[in-house]
Structures are given as structure tokens and as C-alpha cells.
Amino acid sequence: MYRAVRTTLCSALWSDAKQLCTVPRLKRCVVGCLPVLYWLPRYSIWDYGMPDLISGISVGIMHLPQGMAYALLASLPPVFGLYTSLYPALVYFFFGTSRHISIGTFAVLSIMVGSVTERLAPDRNFLVMLNGTNLTEVNITARDSYRVQVAAATTVLGGLIQVVLGLVKFGFVGTYLSEPLVRAYTTAAAAHAVVAVIAQLFGLSTTRFSGPLSLVYTLVEVCSKLPQTHLPTLVVSGVSMVFLIAAKEINSAISAKLPVPIPVELITIVAATVISSYTHLNDNYTISVVGEIPSGLAAPRLPDASLFEEVMGDAFALAIVGYAISISLGKTFALKHGYKVDSNQELVALGLSNAVGGFFQCYAVCSSMSRSLIQESTGGKTQMAGMASAVIVLVTVLKLGPLFQELPKAVLAAIVFVNLKGMFKQYYDIITLWRSSKVDLVVWLVTWVSTLLFNLDMGLGASITFAVLTVIFRTQLPKYSVLGHVPGTELYLDMETHREVREVPGITIFHSSATVYFANADLYLEALKGKSGLDISKMIIYKRRQEAKQRRRDKRAERRAKREAKRQQKTEVFSVEEAAGQWKEPGGGDGDREESLGDDQRGWCGRENGTVFVMPTTPRTPDDQCSWEYLKGSKDPDCATLGAVSELQDGDTTTLGSSSEDTLSRELDKVSMGSLGKWTWDIHSIILDLSTANFIDTVAIKTMRNIFHDFGEIDVTVYMAGCQMSVVEQLELGGFFSESITKGRLFATVHDAVLHCLGHQGTSTPSYEYSLVISGNSHLYNFYKMHTYVMYFFLNIFVCSYCLQVSSG
């Protein structure tokens, strides 16, 4: 038996494994993990070779100055910026899905890495005593070596976080960073970058702070040391900035006439290096230069795992920000050129680029907007352009690196400053958002202020939290409306914003612009009460109070009946027949009739409610019973009129017997509830339009159950319309349905629910049903309505005549 079960189980597992591990499925899995296997076999050298080569050379030339310049923002030696421009680009070539983004150094991530290295490896930790003196100086070699370890550990951890998020299909995490948030964050990061390089521009030696208000502290120190400005360094910075700005403006003006853009930055660093070498700026004017750049590639090293705990928060921030910038650029180019970018695979590719790069002393990377635009505008077609740019960087690191040893750092600082011009233009977003969306403007401003004050990592967390809160507040305070019917259609629109719609008689269609959940469930209930005009709490309290009064009256009547039974006295039953002329004894004398009429007229007046009266419709039967109907009108029964059809509910026609007084008292109480502001029978049905709800939680289910119960207490039936299947399933799991609340209350559309309500009410809504048939023909509808009013008028005349004849009997 055991062997048979084991054999059957193994056979089933093997069959499932064969179905899952088919060759096409395996091929799709491998190609999905390595996109290069999909596009490289189809690569056409004749079509794509030359454009990719030109584009790759152009981007590679930009990598050289930007890599060395952005390394200053990361507080690392410039050569590590070149390493960062090499290894991650090679890894992305195999795993990336975007054809136009350029992976490498970026100002925002560089300044974020710099805040980590400055915090964990400040200058004061590497002070050494000079021989034979009490003076101290910073051991630059030891400091830079430890900062490289910190940057590498942060990069590896951030890359692993990105890989894990990509494998669990968490690529949608980038959607929580809205465009206003990202643009405000990069704008504030640009301000951090400016403050970081401003000391290099003025030739000052300052302490770089970290943590909250670090920007303010650094700026205050820079301002306090401005009198110590090194004039030769300032002159070099000024000349470099003027040349860069002028050359970039000329380049943009004639870019349409050039096959490739002019490499302004490369020309600047080459010219500055040549001038510095021949004039000996470092020796003659003490201008700080790049210094020794080792030739060749560094051997891979394992990151210091002991640093992971200290850089966990920074690594997560780097992972999220880098991915958000890369995926936004990638999707922009993919939409423009008609191909698809896999967000989860992009997260894995970026994570592997960072993780592998961290083993080669690289710091965090993402796509650069300026280089990506150059790669796209110069005709780049595939990821092969990234491979060409990596080759340019590789040649520079192996052979040309030592040539840049005399490059002044002030020139690199000027390159960073000028390249931030595009981010400074994002301040125009304030004007645009002021005109389009005040909420997005608030998100922009809060992100900008929090990033400036709380530093980049804490600012990102505060910004995301605030952005999520704005979404919660907007769903917590949605727009509530009552829908009306558009004549001749099955559409139901807001009655406040559309004049052509009209209210469905006796039906309130309630609509919310957001889903109902725990944060807005109570507000949903209050809005429903306000829009329907029914104060349920007061009406239920009044009803229960009247029921208590009725029970007390019943007890008093029962005690009175017992006392009268003991006295063996005959109980006199109130009858309008006697007031009408003694139907049961037509042969009585005139005097007896007048005396009886006078007594019973006083009985009539004792039971008038000011709103409702009773009258007999049939003579008293031998068993002493009579059929009664209600009249609505003034205190004079002669002027009373029959109530409208919608006001005659089940039980309005009763038989006067032992319980006739009880029935009359209950109905009088029911009518007097109108003193609360709305007649209970004006609205007989409420339809909840839940077409906007994509989920419903337990709190909302409880609120819906209370709505059905409370409105049911005042004889108002509640229905649901437009529920999605997932919402219905959640209602079932939450125990919403019961014997009193069945699935018969659910309808696919609002129109179906309206038709059900009209049919369920029977004769109470014939005019509206007829208006649906004639599809909004106003002339026929007005004629039908006038005909109804005329019939109602003659019926009232008939009843009044009948009452006068009875009273004059």
C-alpha cells in the first residue's frame, strides 16, 4: 500500500515537473534573466554598428570628466569615479533592458554616498602628530582608504537590496516616488552638491557635516571663511565656469547642425591639465590638483561586512532613489522609441551593477540624464553603445590616467556646478504646479524643505511619508454626491453638477469618489445621512420612545379592561357609524340619533391627531367589526383628503376590533415622525453606488451592516450596485450576508437597482416607470402627470361630499 501511494505521488510530481520544466518555459526564463541573449543574436552591425559606436564614444568622453568630478562629491579620489564609470556599465550590458540609458556616476547619488563617507570617516578621526611639534595634520591616505571601504560596503548592500526587491517582483516600489517628489528631491540634492563643491571653488578647507541641518552648518562655515578665499583657485574656477557655460550655450545653439555634440567638458579638463602642467600651478600658486592616479585596474576586494549595520538606512535610500531615477528615464525613452522596459528586471540589473561594482571599489550608480540624452540624440540604438563607452573609460584608466595628475580640482568643481544647471531649472515646477495642482505643489515644497534640512536619507523618508499621507487624506475626504437619472439613457450623474439629470422619486442614489475603508467609513455614514436628509438617530430614538409610550398605554388599557370586567359593565366601543347616523339601528328616533351623534362627535375629536383621521368604508358586520381607512388633512374631518398612494403602506386599511385603537395609535405615531423634518415614506429605497471601491475592509463591512440595519428600522430598503467581484468576495468572507441581508440586495449596475426598486414598490411609482418607457419625452410625461393630478382632485371632491352626507345624515 505504501509503495503504491509513493509511486503515485512520485508520478504526479514528475508529471508536474515535466510540465513546468518544458524547453520553451526554460528558454523564456533564461532570456528573461539575461536579456542580452534575446537582442544580441538579432544585432545587425550594418544597421546599428556605426550609430552605437559614435554614441558610445560621445558618452565615453563625457564619462571621464564627470566620473572624476562626481568623485569629489562622494569624498573619494577621482580615480574611483573612473572605476564607477567602467564596471557597472559592463554588468548592465548583460542584464539591462533599456537601450538608451547610460549607467554610471550621478550627482545625486554621489552626494548621498559622500554624506555616508563623511559621517563614518570624518577628518578628525585621522589626525596625526607632526614629528617634533604639537601640530596635527590629516592622514589623507588612511582617510581615503577607509572612505573607499565605506562607499563600497554601502554600494554592495544597496545592490543586494535592489536584487532582492527585483526577484520578489517589487519593481512597482518606484511608483511611490511621484514625479513632483523626485524632481523636488533632485533639486534639493543639487543644493547639497553646490554647498559640497563651493569650498573647492573658493579654495577653502572646511569641515563637511552630516545629519540634520548639515547643509546649514556647512554653509555657515563656508561663509565665515570667505575672507580666507584662495584667489588663484577662485580665478581658475571662474575662468572654467565662464568657458563651460559659454561653450555649452554655443553647443546647444548649433547642435542641430552637428552630427555629434562638442565634448566641452573633455576639452576643458584637457586644456586645464596642459596649462597646469606647463605653468606648475600646484608648485607656484598652491592650487590643489588631482594628484596621483594609479594606472591599471584594482584587484577586487570583499566589502567590510561589519559596516553593513551602520549603513543599512543609507543603502536602502540609495537603492530606492537610484532605481526611481533609472526607471523613469528608461520608460521615457522606451515610450519614445516603441519598446518595453521590464521594471523588475531593471531593478535586478541595477542591483547587480552596484553589487558587482562594489567588489571593485565602485560607489552607487544609476542612469545620468545628461549622458542618456547624449546617447539617444547621437543615434544610439542598443546597449552596445554602453559597451563602447566602457571601452573608452577602460583605455583611459589603463593608459591615460597618469596624464590627469596635474588637473586642478577647481576645474572639476566647476564642471559639477555647471552640470547642475538643469536641476536648478526645476524650480520652475513651483509655478507650474501652482497652476495645475496645489496638492502636488505642497508635496514638492515639503520634499524640498525636508531634504534640505534633514539631509538626503532622512529627507527621502519624510518626503515619501508625506506623499503617502496626502493620498490617505484625499481618500479619507472624497466627494460624496447624490446621482440622478439622465432621461432617455441608463446613465446616472451628479445632480449638483449636471442640470439635465432629475431625481428618481422615492430613491436616493449615493455615490462616493473613493473606496470605503477604515479611514473614511464613519465619514461615509455621516455623508449618507446628510445627503439622504434622514436623521436616523433622532428618528429611531423617537420611534422607540413612541413604542414605549404605546406599551404603557396598552398596559393602562388592559388594567382598565380588567376593572370594568369586574364591575360587569358593558364596554362601549368607539364607532364613527354611530356618529354617522346609527347604521346598526336605523329605526331609532331623531332625538336618540342627535344625542348619540353629539356623544360620539366628542369621541371623534378626542382621537384626532391634527394630521390623520379615520372613517368607515363598510357597515358594521354582525360580529361587531368594521373596515376603516385613514384620511390626511386638517383638524376638520370634513375637509380631510385621502393620503397619496405612496403614503398608504401595508396595514393602512385595518379592521376595527379589539386592537383597532392600538393600530390607530401606532399609525398616528408613524405619521407624526414627519415633524423631524422629512416624511419617512418620501424615500423608500437607497442605492449605494460602490463602483469606485476596489476593496473593502472589516471596518467598512461593519459600517455597511449598520447602514442596512439602521435604515431598515425606518422602513427604508438599502441596495448595493456596481460591486466588483473582489469586493463581493470580501463581503462574503466578512460575514456581511445573512437572512436579513441577502445577495438579492446586490446589482450589477445602478440602473438595474433602480428598476428593481420601481418594480418592488408596485403602484407607488407608475409615473416614473412610464417616463423610462417614453425615454424622457417631457410632453407625454407632463400630460400623464396632469392627468394624475386631475383624477386625484376629483377623488378628493368625492370623499368630501361623502363626509358631508354622513355628517348631515
PDB file of N, CA, C and O in Angstrom, residues 212-276:
ATOM      1  N   PRO A 212      20.976  65.933  10.374  1.00  0.00           N
ATOM      2  CA  PRO A 212      20.045  67.052  10.195  1.00  0.00           C
ATOM      3  C   PRO A 212      20.754  68.403  10.278  1.00  0.00           C
ATOM      4  O   PRO A 212      21.683  68.595  11.070  1.00  0.00           O
ATOM      5  N   LEU A 213      20.320  69.341   9.438  1.00  0.00           N
ATOM      6  CA  LEU A 213      20.846  70.704   9.369  1.00  0.00           C
ATOM      7  C   LEU A 213      22.321  70.750   8.964  1.00  0.00           C
ATOM      8  O   LEU A 213      22.995  71.763   9.181  1.00  0.00           O
ATOM      9  N   SER A 214      22.834  69.653   8.393  1.00  0.00           N
ATOM     10  CA  SER A 214      24.238  69.658   7.966  1.00  0.00           C
ATOM     11  C   SER A 214      24.474  70.695   6.874  1.00  0.00           C
ATOM     12  O   SER A 214      25.543  71.314   6.817  1.00  0.00           O
ATOM     13  N   LEU A 215      23.490  70.901   6.003  1.00  0.00           N
ATOM     14  CA  LEU A 215      23.639  71.901   4.949  1.00  0.00           C
ATOM     15  C   LEU A 215      23.797  73.289   5.540  1.00  0.00           C
ATOM     16  O   LEU A 215      24.632  74.085   5.087  1.00  0.00           O
ATOM     17  N   VAL A 216      23.019  73.583   6.556  1.00  0.00           N
ATOM     18  CA  VAL A 216      23.083  74.903   7.188  1.00  0.00           C
ATOM     19  C   VAL A 216      24.434  75.096   7.867  1.00  0.00           C
ATOM     20  O   VAL A 216      25.075  76.150   7.724  1.00  0.00           O
ATOM     21  N   TYR A 217      24.889  74.084   8.596  1.00  0.00           N
ATOM     22  CA  TYR A 217      26.177  74.197   9.286  1.00  0.00           C
ATOM     23  C   TYR A 217      27.322  74.387   8.291  1.00  0.00           C
ATOM     24  O   TYR A 217      28.220  75.223   8.506  1.00  0.00           O
ATOM     25  N   THR A 218      27.294  73.614   7.206  1.00  0.00           N
ATOM     26  CA  THR A 218      28.357  73.742   6.206  1.00  0.00           C
ATOM     27  C   THR A 218      28.338  75.108   5.555  1.00  0.00           C
ATOM     28  O   THR A 218      29.392  75.737   5.333  1.00  0.00           O
ATOM     29  N   LEU A 219      27.144  75.593   5.233  1.00  0.00           N
ATOM     30  CA  LEU A 219      27.035  76.903   4.594  1.00  0.00           C
ATOM     31  C   LEU A 219      27.497  78.011   5.525  1.00  0.00           C
ATOM     32  O   LEU A 219      28.172  78.971   5.086  1.00  0.00           O
ATOM     33  N   VAL A 220      27.171  77.902   6.795  1.00  0.00           N
ATOM     34  CA  VAL A 220      27.624  78.907   7.767  1.00  0.00           C
ATOM     35  C   VAL A 220      29.147  78.915   7.865  1.00  0.00           C
ATOM     36  O   VAL A 220      29.784  79.982   7.901  1.00  0.00           O
ATOM     37  N   GLU A 221      29.768  77.748   7.889  1.00  0.00           N
ATOM     38  CA  GLU A 221      31.227  77.682   7.974  1.00  0.00           C
ATOM     39  C   GLU A 221      31.878  78.238   6.716  1.00  0.00           C
ATOM     40  O   GLU A 221      32.909  78.944   6.797  1.00  0.00           O
ATOM     41  N   VAL A 222      31.304  77.939   5.550  1.00  0.00           N
ATOM     42  CA  VAL A 222      31.868  78.475   4.307  1.00  0.00           C
ATOM     43  C   VAL A 222      31.795  79.995   4.310  1.00  0.00           C
ATOM     44  O   VAL A 222      32.766  80.689   3.934  1.00  0.00           O
ATOM     45  N   CYS A 223      30.653  80.523   4.725  1.00  0.00           N
ATOM     46  CA  CYS A 223      30.513  81.989   4.762  1.00  0.00           C
ATOM     47  C   CYS A 223      31.476  82.620   5.754  1.00  0.00           C
ATOM     48  O   CYS A 223      32.023  83.715   5.505  1.00  0.00           O
ATOM     49  N   SER A 224      31.702  81.957   6.877  1.00  0.00           N
ATOM     50  CA  SER A 224      32.629  82.505   7.877  1.00  0.00           C
ATOM     51  C   SER A 224      34.074  82.489   7.391  1.00  0.00           C
ATOM     52  O   SER A 224      34.900  83.295   7.838  1.00  0.00           O
ATOM     53  N   LYS A 225      34.418  81.617   6.439  1.00  0.00           N
ATOM     54  CA  LYS A 225      35.792  81.517   5.939  1.00  0.00           C
ATOM     55  C   LYS A 225      35.985  82.177   4.579  1.00  0.00           C
ATOM     56  O   LYS A 225      37.057  82.028   3.973  1.00  0.00           O
ATOM     57  N   LEU A 226      34.979  82.898   4.109  1.00  0.00           N
ATOM     58  CA  LEU A 226      35.133  83.571   2.811  1.00  0.00           C
ATOM     59  C   LEU A 226      36.296  84.565   2.787  1.00  0.00           C
ATOM     60  O   LEU A 226      36.955  84.719   1.740  1.00  0.00           O
ATOM     61  N   PRO A 227      36.593  85.243   3.893  1.00  0.00           N
ATOM     62  CA  PRO A 227      37.781  86.113   3.856  1.00  0.00           C
ATOM     63  C   PRO A 227      39.077  85.354   3.589  1.00  0.00           C
ATOM     64  O   PRO A 227      40.072  85.972   3.190  1.00  0.00           O
ATOM     65  N   GLN A 228      39.103  84.063   3.801  1.00  0.00           N
ATOM     66  CA  GLN A 228      40.309  83.271   3.573  1.00  0.00           C
ATOM     67  C   GLN A 228      40.348  82.676   2.156  1.00  0.00           C
ATOM     68  O   GLN A 228      41.090  81.726   1.888  1.00  0.00           O
ATOM     69  N   THR A 229      39.532  83.196   1.255  1.00  0.00           N
ATOM     70  CA  THR A 229      39.451  82.666  -0.107  1.00  0.00           C
ATOM     71  C   THR A 229      40.824  82.687  -0.776  1.00  0.00           C
ATOM     72  O   THR A 229      41.561  83.686  -0.702  1.00  0.00           O
ATOM     73  N   HIS A 230      41.152  81.586  -1.462  1.00  0.00           N
ATOM     74  CA  HIS A 230      42.416  81.488  -2.199  1.00  0.00           C
ATOM     75  C   HIS A 230      42.189  82.045  -3.592  1.00  0.00           C
ATOM     76  O   HIS A 230      41.507  81.427  -4.429  1.00  0.00           O
ATOM     77  N   LEU A 231      42.747  83.221  -3.869  1.00  0.00           N
ATOM     78  CA  LEU A 231      42.445  83.935  -5.103  1.00  0.00           C
ATOM     79  C   LEU A 231      42.863  83.177  -6.359  1.00  0.00           C
ATOM     80  O   LEU A 231      42.102  83.147  -7.344  1.00  0.00           O
ATOM     81  N   PRO A 232      44.028  82.535  -6.425  1.00  0.00           N
ATOM     82  CA  PRO A 232      44.362  81.786  -7.648  1.00  0.00           C
ATOM     83  C   PRO A 232      43.358  80.676  -7.942  1.00  0.00           C
ATOM     84  O   PRO A 232      42.979  80.462  -9.114  1.00  0.00           O
ATOM     85  N   THR A 233      42.911  79.968  -6.900  1.00  0.00           N
ATOM     86  CA  THR A 233      41.895  78.921  -7.106  1.00  0.00           C
ATOM     87  C   THR A 233      40.585  79.529  -7.586  1.00  0.00           C
ATOM     88  O   THR A 233      39.910  78.971  -8.466  1.00  0.00           O
ATOM     89  N   LEU A 234      40.206  80.674  -7.026  1.00  0.00           N
ATOM     90  CA  LEU A 234      38.969  81.329  -7.447  1.00  0.00           C
ATOM     91  C   LEU A 234      39.050  81.767  -8.900  1.00  0.00           C
ATOM     92  O   LEU A 234      38.063  81.665  -9.642  1.00  0.00           O
ATOM     93  N   VAL A 235      40.227  82.238  -9.331  1.00  0.00           N
ATOM     94  CA  VAL A 235      40.388  82.647 -10.732  1.00  0.00           C
ATOM     95  C   VAL A 235      40.247  81.447 -11.661  1.00  0.00           C
ATOM     96  O   VAL A 235      39.561  81.514 -12.693  1.00  0.00           O
ATOM     97  N   VAL A 236      40.867  80.322 -11.308  1.00  0.00           N
ATOM     98  CA  VAL A 236      40.753  79.110 -12.126  1.00  0.00           C
ATOM     99  C   VAL A 236      39.296  78.656 -12.195  1.00  0.00           C
ATOM    100  O   VAL A 236      38.790  78.282 -13.276  1.00  0.00           O
ATOM    101  N   SER A 237      38.601  78.689 -11.068  1.00  0.00           N
ATOM    102  CA  SER A 237      37.194  78.279 -11.045  1.00  0.00           C
ATOM    103  C   SER A 237      36.346  79.194 -11.908  1.00  0.00           C
ATOM    104  O   SER A 237      35.499  78.736 -12.700  1.00  0.00           O
ATOM    105  N   GLY A 238      36.582  80.507 -11.787  1.00  0.00           N
ATOM    106  CA  GLY A 238      35.785  81.451 -12.565  1.00  0.00           C
ATOM    107  C   GLY A 238      36.010  81.315 -14.047  1.00  0.00           C
ATOM    108  O   GLY A 238      35.047  81.313 -14.837  1.00  0.00           O
ATOM    109  N   VAL A 239      37.261  81.185 -14.462  1.00  0.00           N
ATOM    110  CA  VAL A 239      37.557  81.035 -15.886  1.00  0.00           C
ATOM    111  C   VAL A 239      36.949  79.740 -16.428  1.00  0.00           C
ATOM    112  O   VAL A 239      36.370  79.715 -17.525  1.00  0.00           O
ATOM    113  N   SER A 240      37.056  78.671 -15.645  1.00  0.00           N
ATOM    114  CA  SER A 240      36.494  77.380 -16.092  1.00  0.00           C
ATOM    115  C   SER A 240      34.977  77.462 -16.234  1.00  0.00           C
ATOM    116  O   SER A 240      34.394  76.960 -17.215  1.00  0.00           O
ATOM    117  N   MET A 241      34.311  78.106 -15.281  1.00  0.00           N
ATOM    118  CA  MET A 241      32.852  78.207 -15.332  1.00  0.00           C
ATOM    119  C   MET A 241      32.405  79.055 -16.508  1.00  0.00           C
ATOM    120  O   MET A 241      31.446  78.711 -17.223  1.00  0.00           O
ATOM    121  N   VAL A 242      33.090  80.164 -16.758  1.00  0.00           N
ATOM    122  CA  VAL A 242      32.711  81.017 -17.888  1.00  0.00           C
ATOM    123  C   VAL A 242      32.883  80.266 -19.203  1.00  0.00           C
ATOM    124  O   VAL A 242      32.015  80.311 -20.092  1.00  0.00           O
ATOM    125  N   PHE A 243      34.000  79.561 -19.337  1.00  0.00           N
ATOM    126  CA  PHE A 243      34.233  78.810 -20.566  1.00  0.00           C
ATOM    127  C   PHE A 243      33.200  77.705 -20.757  1.00  0.00           C
ATOM    128  O   PHE A 243      32.680  77.510 -21.871  1.00  0.00           O
ATOM    129  N   LEU A 244      32.887  76.981 -19.681  1.00  0.00           N
ATOM    130  CA  LEU A 244      31.919  75.886 -19.782  1.00  0.00           C
ATOM    131  C   LEU A 244      30.534  76.393 -20.143  1.00  0.00           C
ATOM    132  O   LEU A 244      29.854  75.832 -21.022  1.00  0.00           O
ATOM    133  N   ILE A 245      30.096  77.464 -19.487  1.00  0.00           N
ATOM    134  CA  ILE A 245      28.744  77.984 -19.745  1.00  0.00           C
ATOM    135  C   ILE A 245      28.642  78.494 -21.176  1.00  0.00           C
ATOM    136  O   ILE A 245      27.675  78.204 -21.906  1.00  0.00           O
ATOM    137  N   ALA A 246      29.659  79.253 -21.616  1.00  0.00           N
ATOM    138  CA  ALA A 246      29.617  79.798 -22.976  1.00  0.00           C
ATOM    139  C   ALA A 246      29.669  78.688 -24.019  1.00  0.00           C
ATOM    140  O   ALA A 246      28.917  78.699 -25.013  1.00  0.00           O
ATOM    141  N   ALA A 247      30.545  77.710 -23.800  1.00  0.00           N
ATOM    142  CA  ALA A 247      30.667  76.620 -24.767  1.00  0.00           C
ATOM    143  C   ALA A 247      29.400  75.778 -24.824  1.00  0.00           C
ATOM    144  O   ALA A 247      28.977  75.344 -25.915  1.00  0.00           O
ATOM    145  N   LYS A 248      28.757  75.545 -23.667  1.00  0.00           N
ATOM    146  CA  LYS A 248      27.513  74.758 -23.668  1.00  0.00           C
ATOM    147  C   LYS A 248      26.390  75.502 -24.370  1.00  0.00           C
ATOM    148  O   LYS A 248      25.553  74.886 -25.060  1.00  0.00           O
ATOM    149  N   GLU A 249      26.320  76.813 -24.211  1.00  0.00           N
ATOM    150  CA  GLU A 249      25.283  77.579 -24.898  1.00  0.00           C
ATOM    151  C   GLU A 249      25.489  77.538 -26.409  1.00  0.00           C
ATOM    152  O   GLU A 249      24.540  77.377 -27.173  1.00  0.00           O
ATOM    153  N   ILE A 250      26.751  77.701 -26.826  1.00  0.00           N
ATOM    154  CA  ILE A 250      27.043  77.613 -28.266  1.00  0.00           C
ATOM    155  C   ILE A 250      26.745  76.208 -28.788  1.00  0.00           C
ATOM    156  O   ILE A 250      26.196  76.030 -29.883  1.00  0.00           O
ATOM    157  N   ASN A 251      27.096  75.218 -27.990  1.00  0.00           N
ATOM    158  CA  ASN A 251      26.867  73.824 -28.385  1.00  0.00           C
ATOM    159  C   ASN A 251      25.381  73.543 -28.581  1.00  0.00           C
ATOM    160  O   ASN A 251      24.971  72.889 -29.554  1.00  0.00           O
ATOM    161  N   SER A 252      24.555  74.035 -27.659  1.00  0.00           N
ATOM    162  CA  SER A 252      23.105  73.811 -27.778  1.00  0.00           C
ATOM    163  C   SER A 252      22.515  74.588 -28.947  1.00  0.00           C
ATOM    164  O   SER A 252      21.525  74.163 -29.554  1.00  0.00           O
ATOM    165  N   ALA A 253      23.128  75.736 -29.280  1.00  0.00           N
ATOM    166  CA  ALA A 253      22.592  76.553 -30.375  1.00  0.00           C
ATOM    167  C   ALA A 253      22.857  75.926 -31.732  1.00  0.00           C
ATOM    168  O   ALA A 253      22.042  76.026 -32.656  1.00  0.00           O
ATOM    169  N   ILE A 254      24.011  75.259 -31.892  1.00  0.00           N
ATOM    170  CA  ILE A 254      24.364  74.691 -33.197  1.00  0.00           C
ATOM    171  C   ILE A 254      24.309  73.168 -33.190  1.00  0.00           C
ATOM    172  O   ILE A 254      24.832  72.529 -34.101  1.00  0.00           O
ATOM    173  N   SER A 255      23.678  72.607 -32.148  1.00  0.00           N
ATOM    174  CA  SER A 255      23.635  71.140 -32.046  1.00  0.00           C
ATOM    175  C   SER A 255      22.902  70.501 -33.213  1.00  0.00           C
ATOM    176  O   SER A 255      23.213  69.375 -33.615  1.00  0.00           O
ATOM    177  N   ALA A 256      21.891  71.201 -33.761  1.00  0.00           N
ATOM    178  CA  ALA A 256      21.131  70.621 -34.879  1.00  0.00           C
ATOM    179  C   ALA A 256      21.985  70.475 -36.130  1.00  0.00           C
ATOM    180  O   ALA A 256      21.694  69.639 -36.989  1.00  0.00           O
ATOM    181  N   LYS A 257      23.049  71.268 -36.246  1.00  0.00           N
ATOM    182  CA  LYS A 257      23.898  71.213 -37.430  1.00  0.00           C
ATOM    183  C   LYS A 257      25.102  70.298 -37.252  1.00  0.00           C
ATOM    184  O   LYS A 257      25.862  70.115 -38.213  1.00  0.00           O
ATOM    185  N   LEU A 258      25.278  69.737 -36.041  1.00  0.00           N
ATOM    186  CA  LEU A 258      26.438  68.895 -35.774  1.00  0.00           C
ATOM    187  C   LEU A 258      26.029  67.440 -35.698  1.00  0.00           C
ATOM    188  O   LEU A 258      24.972  67.120 -35.133  1.00  0.00           O
ATOM    189  N   PRO A 259      26.819  66.534 -36.248  1.00  0.00           N
ATOM    190  CA  PRO A 259      26.490  65.100 -36.132  1.00  0.00           C
ATOM    191  C   PRO A 259      26.618  64.602 -34.696  1.00  0.00           C
ATOM    192  O   PRO A 259      25.845  63.756 -34.267  1.00  0.00           O
ATOM    193  N   VAL A 260      27.595  65.107 -33.953  1.00  0.00           N
ATOM    194  CA  VAL A 260      27.770  64.771 -32.539  1.00  0.00           C
ATOM    195  C   VAL A 260      28.046  66.061 -31.786  1.00  0.00           C
ATOM    196  O   VAL A 260      28.617  67.009 -32.344  1.00  0.00           O
ATOM    197  N   PRO A 261      27.629  66.133 -30.523  1.00  0.00           N
ATOM    198  CA  PRO A 261      27.888  67.370 -29.764  1.00  0.00           C
ATOM    199  C   PRO A 261      29.364  67.546 -29.465  1.00  0.00           C
ATOM    200  O   PRO A 261      30.133  66.586 -29.400  1.00  0.00           O
ATOM    201  N   ILE A 262      29.756  68.777 -29.285  1.00  0.00           N
ATOM    202  CA  ILE A 262      31.146  69.092 -28.958  1.00  0.00           C
ATOM    203  C   ILE A 262      31.432  68.655 -27.522  1.00  0.00           C
ATOM    204  O   ILE A 262      30.697  69.037 -26.601  1.00  0.00           O
ATOM    205  N   PRO A 263      32.491  67.868 -27.273  1.00  0.00           N
ATOM    206  CA  PRO A 263      32.804  67.424 -25.896  1.00  0.00           C
ATOM    207  C   PRO A 263      33.415  68.561 -25.086  1.00  0.00           C
ATOM    208  O   PRO A 263      34.638  68.629 -24.878  1.00  0.00           O
ATOM    209  N   VAL A 264      32.568  69.457 -24.620  1.00  0.00           N
ATOM    210  CA  VAL A 264      33.035  70.664 -23.942  1.00  0.00           C
ATOM    211  C   VAL A 264      33.794  70.320 -22.666  1.00  0.00           C
ATOM    212  O   VAL A 264      34.866  70.887 -22.389  1.00  0.00           O
ATOM    213  N   GLU A 265      33.274  69.400 -21.902  1.00  0.00           N
ATOM    214  CA  GLU A 265      33.897  69.064 -20.617  1.00  0.00           C
ATOM    215  C   GLU A 265      35.265  68.425 -20.827  1.00  0.00           C
ATOM    216  O   GLU A 265      36.225  68.719 -20.092  1.00  0.00           O
ATOM    217  N   LEU A 266      35.371  67.541 -21.830  1.00  0.00           N
ATOM    218  CA  LEU A 266      36.664  66.908 -22.090  1.00  0.00           C
ATOM    219  C   LEU A 266      37.689  67.941 -22.556  1.00  0.00           C
ATOM    220  O   LEU A 266      38.867  67.920 -22.128  1.00  0.00           O
ATOM    221  N   ILE A 267      37.257  68.855 -23.401  1.00  0.00           N
ATOM    222  CA  ILE A 267      38.165  69.916 -23.850  1.00  0.00           C
ATOM    223  C   ILE A 267      38.628  70.751 -22.661  1.00  0.00           C
ATOM    224  O   ILE A 267      39.804  71.159 -22.570  1.00  0.00           O
ATOM    225  N   THR A 268      37.726  71.001 -21.718  1.00  0.00           N
ATOM    226  CA  THR A 268      38.066  71.813 -20.551  1.00  0.00           C
ATOM    227  C   THR A 268      39.127  71.138 -19.692  1.00  0.00           C
ATOM    228  O   THR A 268      40.112  71.781 -19.283  1.00  0.00           O
ATOM    229  N   ILE A 269      38.944  69.854 -19.379  1.00  0.00           N
ATOM    230  CA  ILE A 269      39.913  69.196 -18.488  1.00  0.00           C
ATOM    231  C   ILE A 269      41.250  68.967 -19.201  1.00  0.00           C
ATOM    232  O   ILE A 269      42.312  69.038 -18.571  1.00  0.00           O
ATOM    233  N   VAL A 270      41.218  68.733 -20.514  1.00  0.00           N
ATOM    234  CA  VAL A 270      42.487  68.585 -21.246  1.00  0.00           C
ATOM    235  C   VAL A 270      43.246  69.905 -21.248  1.00  0.00           C
ATOM    236  O   VAL A 270      44.469  69.956 -20.984  1.00  0.00           O
ATOM    237  N   ALA A 271      42.521  70.987 -21.556  1.00  0.00           N
ATOM    238  CA  ALA A 271      43.166  72.301 -21.578  1.00  0.00           C
ATOM    239  C   ALA A 271      43.678  72.689 -20.189  1.00  0.00           C
ATOM    240  O   ALA A 271      44.800  73.210 -20.049  1.00  0.00           O
ATOM    241  N   ALA A 272      42.892  72.446 -19.160  1.00  0.00           N
ATOM    242  CA  ALA A 272      43.318  72.782 -17.807  1.00  0.00           C
ATOM    243  C   ALA A 272      44.518  71.956 -17.374  1.00  0.00           C
ATOM    244  O   ALA A 272      45.426  72.463 -16.696  1.00  0.00           O
ATOM    245  N   THR A 273      44.540  70.682 -17.761  1.00  0.00           N
ATOM    246  CA  THR A 273      45.678  69.823 -17.402  1.00  0.00           C
ATOM    247  C   THR A 273      46.948  70.294 -18.081  1.00  0.00           C
ATOM    248  O   THR A 273      48.034  70.345 -17.461  1.00  0.00           O
ATOM    249  N   VAL A 274      46.852  70.637 -19.365  1.00  0.00           N
ATOM    250  CA  VAL A 274      48.025  71.109 -20.102  1.00  0.00           C
ATOM    251  C   VAL A 274      48.545  72.412 -19.508  1.00  0.00           C
ATOM    252  O   VAL A 274      49.760  72.593 -19.273  1.00  0.00           O
ATOM    253  N   ILE A 275      47.640  73.366 -19.227  1.00  0.00           N
ATOM    254  CA  ILE A 275      48.055  74.648 -18.654  1.00  0.00           C
ATOM    255  C   ILE A 275      48.672  74.450 -17.285  1.00  0.00           C
ATOM    256  O   ILE A 275      49.706  75.056 -16.938  1.00  0.00           O
ATOM    257  N   SER A 276      48.047  73.591 -16.464  1.00  0.00           N
ATOM    258  CA  SER A 276      48.573  73.348 -15.121  1.00  0.00           C
ATOM    259  C   SER A 276      49.942  72.681 -15.160  1.00  0.00           C
ATOM    260  O   SER A 276      50.818  72.977 -14.330  1.00  0.00           O
TER     261      SER A 276
END
